[in-house]
Short mmCIF file of N, CA, C and O in Angstrom, two decimals:
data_model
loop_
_atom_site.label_atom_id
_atom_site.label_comp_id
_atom_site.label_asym_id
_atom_site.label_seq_id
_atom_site.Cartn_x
_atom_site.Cartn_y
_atom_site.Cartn_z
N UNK A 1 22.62 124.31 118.29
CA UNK A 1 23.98 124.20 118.79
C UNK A 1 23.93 124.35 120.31
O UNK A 1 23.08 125.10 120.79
N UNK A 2 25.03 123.50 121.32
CA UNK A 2 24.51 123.38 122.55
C UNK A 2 25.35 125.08 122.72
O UNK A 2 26.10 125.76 122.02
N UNK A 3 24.69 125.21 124.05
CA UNK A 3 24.62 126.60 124.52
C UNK A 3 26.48 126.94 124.59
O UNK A 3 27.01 127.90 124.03
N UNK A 4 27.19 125.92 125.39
CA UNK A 4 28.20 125.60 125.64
C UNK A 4 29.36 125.93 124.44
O UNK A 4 30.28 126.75 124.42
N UNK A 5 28.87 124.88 123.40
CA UNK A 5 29.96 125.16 122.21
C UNK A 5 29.87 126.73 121.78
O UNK A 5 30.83 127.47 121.56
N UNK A 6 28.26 127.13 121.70
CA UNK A 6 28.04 128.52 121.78
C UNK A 6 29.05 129.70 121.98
O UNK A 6 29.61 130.55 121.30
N UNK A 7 28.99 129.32 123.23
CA UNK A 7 29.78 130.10 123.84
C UNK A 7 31.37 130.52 124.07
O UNK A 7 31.91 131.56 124.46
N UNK A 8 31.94 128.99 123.58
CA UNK A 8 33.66 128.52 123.30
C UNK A 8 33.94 129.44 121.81
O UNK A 8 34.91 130.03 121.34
N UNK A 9 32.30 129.15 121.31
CA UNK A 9 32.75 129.62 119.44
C UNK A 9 32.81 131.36 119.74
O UNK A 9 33.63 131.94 119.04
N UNK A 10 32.18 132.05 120.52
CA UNK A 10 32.18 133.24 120.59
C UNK A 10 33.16 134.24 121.26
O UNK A 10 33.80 135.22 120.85
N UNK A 11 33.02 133.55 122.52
CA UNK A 11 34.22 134.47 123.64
C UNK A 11 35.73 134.75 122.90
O UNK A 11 36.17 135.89 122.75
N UNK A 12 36.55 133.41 122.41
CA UNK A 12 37.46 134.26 121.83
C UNK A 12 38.02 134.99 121.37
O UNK A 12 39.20 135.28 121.56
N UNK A 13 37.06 135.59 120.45
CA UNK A 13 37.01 137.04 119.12
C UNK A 13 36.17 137.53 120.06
O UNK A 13 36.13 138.62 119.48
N UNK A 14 35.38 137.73 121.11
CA UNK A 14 35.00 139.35 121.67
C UNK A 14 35.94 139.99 122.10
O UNK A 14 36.98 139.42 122.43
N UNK A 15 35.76 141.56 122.21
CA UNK A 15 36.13 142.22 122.79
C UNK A 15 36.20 142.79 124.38
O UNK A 15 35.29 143.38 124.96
N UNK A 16 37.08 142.56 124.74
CA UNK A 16 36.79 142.29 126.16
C UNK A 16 36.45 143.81 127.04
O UNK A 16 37.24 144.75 126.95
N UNK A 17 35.17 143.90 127.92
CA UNK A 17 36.09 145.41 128.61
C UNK A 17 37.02 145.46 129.57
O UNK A 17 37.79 144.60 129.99
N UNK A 18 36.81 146.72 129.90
CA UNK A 18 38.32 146.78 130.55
C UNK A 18 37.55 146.21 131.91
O UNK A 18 36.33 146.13 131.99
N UNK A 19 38.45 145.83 132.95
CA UNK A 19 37.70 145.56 134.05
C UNK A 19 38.54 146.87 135.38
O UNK A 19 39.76 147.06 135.39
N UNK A 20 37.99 147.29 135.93
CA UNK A 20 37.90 148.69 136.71
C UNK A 20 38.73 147.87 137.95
O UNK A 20 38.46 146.69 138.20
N UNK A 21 39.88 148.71 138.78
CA UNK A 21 40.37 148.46 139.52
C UNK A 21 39.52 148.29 140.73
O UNK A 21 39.95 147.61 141.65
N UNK A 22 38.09 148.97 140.82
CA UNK A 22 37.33 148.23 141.91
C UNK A 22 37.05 146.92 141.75
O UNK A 22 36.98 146.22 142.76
N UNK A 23 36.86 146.38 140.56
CA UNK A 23 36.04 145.20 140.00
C UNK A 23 37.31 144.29 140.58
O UNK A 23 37.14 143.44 141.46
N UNK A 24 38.62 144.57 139.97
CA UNK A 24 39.65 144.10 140.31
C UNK A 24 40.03 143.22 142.08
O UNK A 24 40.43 142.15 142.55
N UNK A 25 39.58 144.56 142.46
CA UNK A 25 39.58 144.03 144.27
C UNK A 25 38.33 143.23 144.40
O UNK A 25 38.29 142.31 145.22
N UNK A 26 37.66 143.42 143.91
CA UNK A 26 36.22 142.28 144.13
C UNK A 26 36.77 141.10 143.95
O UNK A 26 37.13 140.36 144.86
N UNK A 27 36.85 140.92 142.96
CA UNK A 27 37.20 140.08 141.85
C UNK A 27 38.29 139.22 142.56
O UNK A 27 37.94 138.06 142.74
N UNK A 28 39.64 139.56 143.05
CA UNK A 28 40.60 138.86 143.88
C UNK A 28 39.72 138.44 144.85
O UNK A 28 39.63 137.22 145.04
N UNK A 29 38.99 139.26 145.56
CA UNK A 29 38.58 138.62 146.79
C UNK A 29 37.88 137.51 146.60
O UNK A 29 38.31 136.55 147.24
N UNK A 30 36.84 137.30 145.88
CA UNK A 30 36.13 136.31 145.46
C UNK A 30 36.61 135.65 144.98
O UNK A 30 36.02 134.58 145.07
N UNK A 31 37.89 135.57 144.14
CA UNK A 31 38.49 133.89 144.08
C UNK A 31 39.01 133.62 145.52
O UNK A 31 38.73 132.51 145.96
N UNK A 32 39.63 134.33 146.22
CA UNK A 32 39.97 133.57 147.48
C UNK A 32 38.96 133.62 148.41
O UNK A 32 39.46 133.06 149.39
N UNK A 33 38.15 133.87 148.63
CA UNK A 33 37.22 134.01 149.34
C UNK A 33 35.88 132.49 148.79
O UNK A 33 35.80 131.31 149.15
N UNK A 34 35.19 133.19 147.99
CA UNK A 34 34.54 132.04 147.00
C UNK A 34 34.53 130.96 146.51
O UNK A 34 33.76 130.00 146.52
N UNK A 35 35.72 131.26 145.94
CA UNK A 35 36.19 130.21 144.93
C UNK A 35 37.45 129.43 146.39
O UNK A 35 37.29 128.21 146.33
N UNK A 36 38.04 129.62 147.02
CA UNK A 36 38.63 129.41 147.87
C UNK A 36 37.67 128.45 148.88
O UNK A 36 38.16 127.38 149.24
N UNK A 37 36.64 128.74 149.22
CA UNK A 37 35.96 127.72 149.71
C UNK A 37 35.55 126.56 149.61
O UNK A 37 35.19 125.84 150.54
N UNK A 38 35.58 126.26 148.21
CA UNK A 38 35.63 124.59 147.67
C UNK A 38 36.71 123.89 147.56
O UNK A 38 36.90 122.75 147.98
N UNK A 39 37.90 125.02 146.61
CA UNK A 39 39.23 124.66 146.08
C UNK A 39 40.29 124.85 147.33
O UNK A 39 41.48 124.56 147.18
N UNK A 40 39.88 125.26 148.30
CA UNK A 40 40.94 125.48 149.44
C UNK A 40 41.18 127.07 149.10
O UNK A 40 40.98 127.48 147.95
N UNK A 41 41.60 127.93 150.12
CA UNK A 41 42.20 128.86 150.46
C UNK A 41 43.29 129.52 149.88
O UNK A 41 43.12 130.66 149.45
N UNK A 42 44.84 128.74 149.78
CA UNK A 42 45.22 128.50 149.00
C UNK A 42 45.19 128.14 147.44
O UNK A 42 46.02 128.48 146.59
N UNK A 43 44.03 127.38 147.29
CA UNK A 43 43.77 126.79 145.69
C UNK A 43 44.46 126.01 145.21
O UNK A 43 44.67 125.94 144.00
N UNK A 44 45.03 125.13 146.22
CA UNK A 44 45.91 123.90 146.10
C UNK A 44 44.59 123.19 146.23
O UNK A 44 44.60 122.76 147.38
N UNK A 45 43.58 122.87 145.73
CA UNK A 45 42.25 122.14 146.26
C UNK A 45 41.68 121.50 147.33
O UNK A 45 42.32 121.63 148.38
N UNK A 46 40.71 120.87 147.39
CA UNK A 46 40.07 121.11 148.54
C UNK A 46 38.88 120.05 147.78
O UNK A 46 39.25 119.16 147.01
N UNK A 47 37.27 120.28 148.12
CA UNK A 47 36.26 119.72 147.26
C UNK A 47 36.39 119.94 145.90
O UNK A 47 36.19 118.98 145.16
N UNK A 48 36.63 120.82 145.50
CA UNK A 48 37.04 121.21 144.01
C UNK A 48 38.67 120.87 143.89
O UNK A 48 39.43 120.68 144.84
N UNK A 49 38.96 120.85 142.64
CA UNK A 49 40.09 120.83 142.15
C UNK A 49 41.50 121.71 142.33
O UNK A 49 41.13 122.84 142.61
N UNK A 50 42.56 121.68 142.29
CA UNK A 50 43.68 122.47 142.37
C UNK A 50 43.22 123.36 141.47
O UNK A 50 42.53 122.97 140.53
N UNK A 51 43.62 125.02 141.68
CA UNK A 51 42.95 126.07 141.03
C UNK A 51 44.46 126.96 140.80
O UNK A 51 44.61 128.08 140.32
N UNK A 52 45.73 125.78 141.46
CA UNK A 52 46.80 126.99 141.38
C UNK A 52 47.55 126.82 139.39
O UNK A 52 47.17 126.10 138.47
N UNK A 53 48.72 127.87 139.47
CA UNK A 53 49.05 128.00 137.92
C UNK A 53 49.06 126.68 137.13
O UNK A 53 48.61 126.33 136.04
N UNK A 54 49.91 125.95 138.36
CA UNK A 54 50.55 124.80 137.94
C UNK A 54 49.46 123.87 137.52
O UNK A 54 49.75 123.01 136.70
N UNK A 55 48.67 123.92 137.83
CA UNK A 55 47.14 122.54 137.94
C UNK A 55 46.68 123.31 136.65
O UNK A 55 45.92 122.66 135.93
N UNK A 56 46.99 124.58 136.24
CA UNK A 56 46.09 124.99 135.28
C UNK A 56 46.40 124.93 134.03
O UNK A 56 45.61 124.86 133.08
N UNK A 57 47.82 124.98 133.99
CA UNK A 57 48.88 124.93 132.80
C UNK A 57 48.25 124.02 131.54
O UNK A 57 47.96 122.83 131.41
N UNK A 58 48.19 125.38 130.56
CA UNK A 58 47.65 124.86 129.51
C UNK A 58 46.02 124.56 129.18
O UNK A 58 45.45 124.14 128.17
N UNK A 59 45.60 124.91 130.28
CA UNK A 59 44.10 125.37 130.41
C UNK A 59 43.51 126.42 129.45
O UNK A 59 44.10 127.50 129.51
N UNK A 60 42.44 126.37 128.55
CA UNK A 60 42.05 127.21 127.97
C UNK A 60 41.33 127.94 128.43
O UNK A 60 40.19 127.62 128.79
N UNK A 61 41.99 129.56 128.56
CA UNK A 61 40.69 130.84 129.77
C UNK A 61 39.19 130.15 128.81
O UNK A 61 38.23 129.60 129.36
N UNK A 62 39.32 130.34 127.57
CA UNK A 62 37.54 130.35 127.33
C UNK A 62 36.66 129.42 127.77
O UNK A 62 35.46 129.56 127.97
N UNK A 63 37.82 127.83 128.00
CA UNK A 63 36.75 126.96 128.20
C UNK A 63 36.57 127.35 129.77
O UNK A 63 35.44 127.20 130.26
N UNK A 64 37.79 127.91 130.70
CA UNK A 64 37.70 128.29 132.24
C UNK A 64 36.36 129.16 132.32
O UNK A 64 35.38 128.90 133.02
N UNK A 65 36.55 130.26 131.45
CA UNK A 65 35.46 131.03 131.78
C UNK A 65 34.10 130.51 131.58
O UNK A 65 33.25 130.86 132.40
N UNK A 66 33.75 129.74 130.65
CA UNK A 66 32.38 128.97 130.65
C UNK A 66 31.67 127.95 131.63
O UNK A 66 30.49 127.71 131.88
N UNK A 67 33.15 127.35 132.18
CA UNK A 67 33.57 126.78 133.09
C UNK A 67 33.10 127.48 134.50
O UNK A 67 32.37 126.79 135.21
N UNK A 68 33.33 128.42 134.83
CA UNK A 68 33.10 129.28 135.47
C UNK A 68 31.11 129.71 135.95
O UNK A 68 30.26 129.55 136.82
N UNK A 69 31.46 130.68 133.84
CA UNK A 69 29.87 130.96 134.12
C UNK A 69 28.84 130.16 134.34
O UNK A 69 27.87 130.61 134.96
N UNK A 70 28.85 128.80 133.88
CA UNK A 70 27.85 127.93 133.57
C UNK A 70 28.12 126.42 134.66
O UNK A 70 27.36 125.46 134.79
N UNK A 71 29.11 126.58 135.16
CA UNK A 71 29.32 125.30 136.16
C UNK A 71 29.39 124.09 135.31
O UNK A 71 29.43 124.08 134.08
N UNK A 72 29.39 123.22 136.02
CA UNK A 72 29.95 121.95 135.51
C UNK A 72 28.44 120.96 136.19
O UNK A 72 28.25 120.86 137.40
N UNK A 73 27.77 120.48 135.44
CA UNK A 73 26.44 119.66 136.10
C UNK A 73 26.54 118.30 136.93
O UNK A 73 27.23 117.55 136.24
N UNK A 74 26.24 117.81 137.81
CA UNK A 74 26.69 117.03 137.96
C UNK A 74 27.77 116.62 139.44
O UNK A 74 28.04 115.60 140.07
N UNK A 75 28.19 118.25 139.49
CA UNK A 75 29.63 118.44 140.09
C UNK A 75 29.10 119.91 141.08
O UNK A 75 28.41 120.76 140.52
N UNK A 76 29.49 120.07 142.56
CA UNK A 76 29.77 120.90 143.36
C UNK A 76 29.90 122.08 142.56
O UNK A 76 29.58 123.03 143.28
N UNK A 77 30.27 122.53 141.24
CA UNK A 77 30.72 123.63 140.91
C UNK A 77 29.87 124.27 140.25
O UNK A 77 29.76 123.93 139.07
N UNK A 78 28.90 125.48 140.80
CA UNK A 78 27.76 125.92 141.01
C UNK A 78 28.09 126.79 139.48
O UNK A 78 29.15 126.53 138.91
N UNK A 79 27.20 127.72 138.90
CA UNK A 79 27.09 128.31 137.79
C UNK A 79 27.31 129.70 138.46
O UNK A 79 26.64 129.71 139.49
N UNK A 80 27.98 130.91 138.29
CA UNK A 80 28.43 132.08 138.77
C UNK A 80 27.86 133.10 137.70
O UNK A 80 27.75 134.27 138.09
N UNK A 81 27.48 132.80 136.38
CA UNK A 81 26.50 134.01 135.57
C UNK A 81 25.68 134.14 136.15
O UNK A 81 25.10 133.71 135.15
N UNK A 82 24.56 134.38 137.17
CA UNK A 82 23.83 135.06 137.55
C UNK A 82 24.35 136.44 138.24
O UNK A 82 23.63 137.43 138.40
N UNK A 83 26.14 136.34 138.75
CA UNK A 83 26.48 137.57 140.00
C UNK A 83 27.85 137.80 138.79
O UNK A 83 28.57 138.75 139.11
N UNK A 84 28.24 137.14 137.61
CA UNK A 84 29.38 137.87 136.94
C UNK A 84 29.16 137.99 135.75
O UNK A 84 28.21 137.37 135.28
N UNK A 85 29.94 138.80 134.95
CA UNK A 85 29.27 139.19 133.71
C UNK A 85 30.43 138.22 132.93
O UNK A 85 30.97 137.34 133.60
N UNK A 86 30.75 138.35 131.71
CA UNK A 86 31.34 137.29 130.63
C UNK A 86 33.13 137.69 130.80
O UNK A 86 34.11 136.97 130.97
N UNK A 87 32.92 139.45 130.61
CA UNK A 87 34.21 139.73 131.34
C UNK A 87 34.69 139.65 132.46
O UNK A 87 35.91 139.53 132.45
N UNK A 88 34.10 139.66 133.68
CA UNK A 88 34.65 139.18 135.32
C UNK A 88 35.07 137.50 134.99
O UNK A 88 36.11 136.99 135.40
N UNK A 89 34.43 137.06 134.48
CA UNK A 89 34.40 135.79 134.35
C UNK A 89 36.13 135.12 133.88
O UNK A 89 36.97 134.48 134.51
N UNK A 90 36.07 135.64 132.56
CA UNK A 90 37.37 135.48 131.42
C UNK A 90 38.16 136.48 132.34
O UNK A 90 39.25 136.09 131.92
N UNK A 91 38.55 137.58 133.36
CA UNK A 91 39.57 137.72 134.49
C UNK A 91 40.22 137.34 134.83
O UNK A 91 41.45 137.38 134.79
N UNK A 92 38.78 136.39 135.71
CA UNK A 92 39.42 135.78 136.68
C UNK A 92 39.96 134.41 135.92
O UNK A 92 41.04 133.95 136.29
N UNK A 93 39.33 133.84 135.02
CA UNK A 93 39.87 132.89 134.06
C UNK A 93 41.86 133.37 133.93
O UNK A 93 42.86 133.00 134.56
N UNK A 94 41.69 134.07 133.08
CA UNK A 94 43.25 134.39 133.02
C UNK A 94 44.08 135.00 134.23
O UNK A 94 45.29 134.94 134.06
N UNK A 95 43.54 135.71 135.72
CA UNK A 95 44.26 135.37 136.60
C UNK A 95 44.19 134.04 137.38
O UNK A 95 45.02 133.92 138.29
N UNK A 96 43.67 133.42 137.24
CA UNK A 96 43.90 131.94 137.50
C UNK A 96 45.25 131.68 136.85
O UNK A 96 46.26 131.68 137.56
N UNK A 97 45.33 131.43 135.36
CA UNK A 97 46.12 130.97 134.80
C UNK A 97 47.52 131.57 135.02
O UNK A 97 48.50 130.87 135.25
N UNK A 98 47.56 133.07 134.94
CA UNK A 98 48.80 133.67 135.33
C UNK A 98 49.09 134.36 136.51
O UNK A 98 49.96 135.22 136.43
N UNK A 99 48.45 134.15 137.81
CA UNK A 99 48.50 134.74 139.06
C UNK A 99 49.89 134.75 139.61
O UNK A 99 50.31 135.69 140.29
N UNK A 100 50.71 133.57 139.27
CA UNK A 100 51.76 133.63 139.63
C UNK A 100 52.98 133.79 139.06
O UNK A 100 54.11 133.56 139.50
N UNK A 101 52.33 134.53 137.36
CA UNK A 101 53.66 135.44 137.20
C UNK A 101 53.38 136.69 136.52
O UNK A 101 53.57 137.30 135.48
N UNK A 102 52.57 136.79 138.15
CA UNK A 102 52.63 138.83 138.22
C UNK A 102 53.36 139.33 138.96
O UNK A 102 53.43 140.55 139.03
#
C-alpha cells in the first residue's frame, strides 16, 4: 500500500497530542515565516498556492497534513517530516483551515 494512502488511512482515528503553547508560538511563526515564503506572507499565495481559509474551504486537515509532511513531488513544496512531528503537522493543518475564525 503506497506510503501516502497509508497515512490518510491512519491519521484520522489517532490520537492527537496536545500541542504545548510553546510549540504553538513556533508553530504560528513558521507558517508565516516558512510557509509564508512560498505562499506569500499573507498566504494569499505567492509560488505556492493561496493558503488563506477561503482557498482552503473544504480541504481535508489529513490529506493537508500529509500534504505537509511528505510534500507534493514534482512541485516547490518541500517535505517538512524531517523538522515536524505528525501532530505539528495536523495543527497547523487545522489552523490553516480555521485561522480565521478564532
Amino acid at each position: 500500500m503506497p506510503r501516502l494512502v497509508l497515512l490518510l488511512l491512519v491519521l484520522p482515528g489517532m490520537a492527537m497530542a496536545e500541542i504545548t503553547p510553546e510549540q504553538t508560538m513556533r508553530l504560528e511563526h513558521m507558517v508565516t515565516q516558512d510557509c509564508g515564503s512560498c505562499h506569500g506572507l499573507t498566504l494569499k499565495g505567492g509560488l505556492g498556492r493561496a493558503l488563506t481559509t477561503e482557498a482552503l474551504a473544504g480541504a481535508d486537515p489529513a490529506t493537508l497534513t500529509a500534504i505537509i509532511l511528505d510534500g507534493v513531488p514534482g512541485t516547490a513544496m518541500p517535505p517538512w517530516r524531517p523538522l515536524l512531528t505528525e501532530e505539528e503537522a495536523r495543527w497547523i493543518a487545522d489552523y490553516l483551515t480555521t485561522k480565521d475564525q478564532r
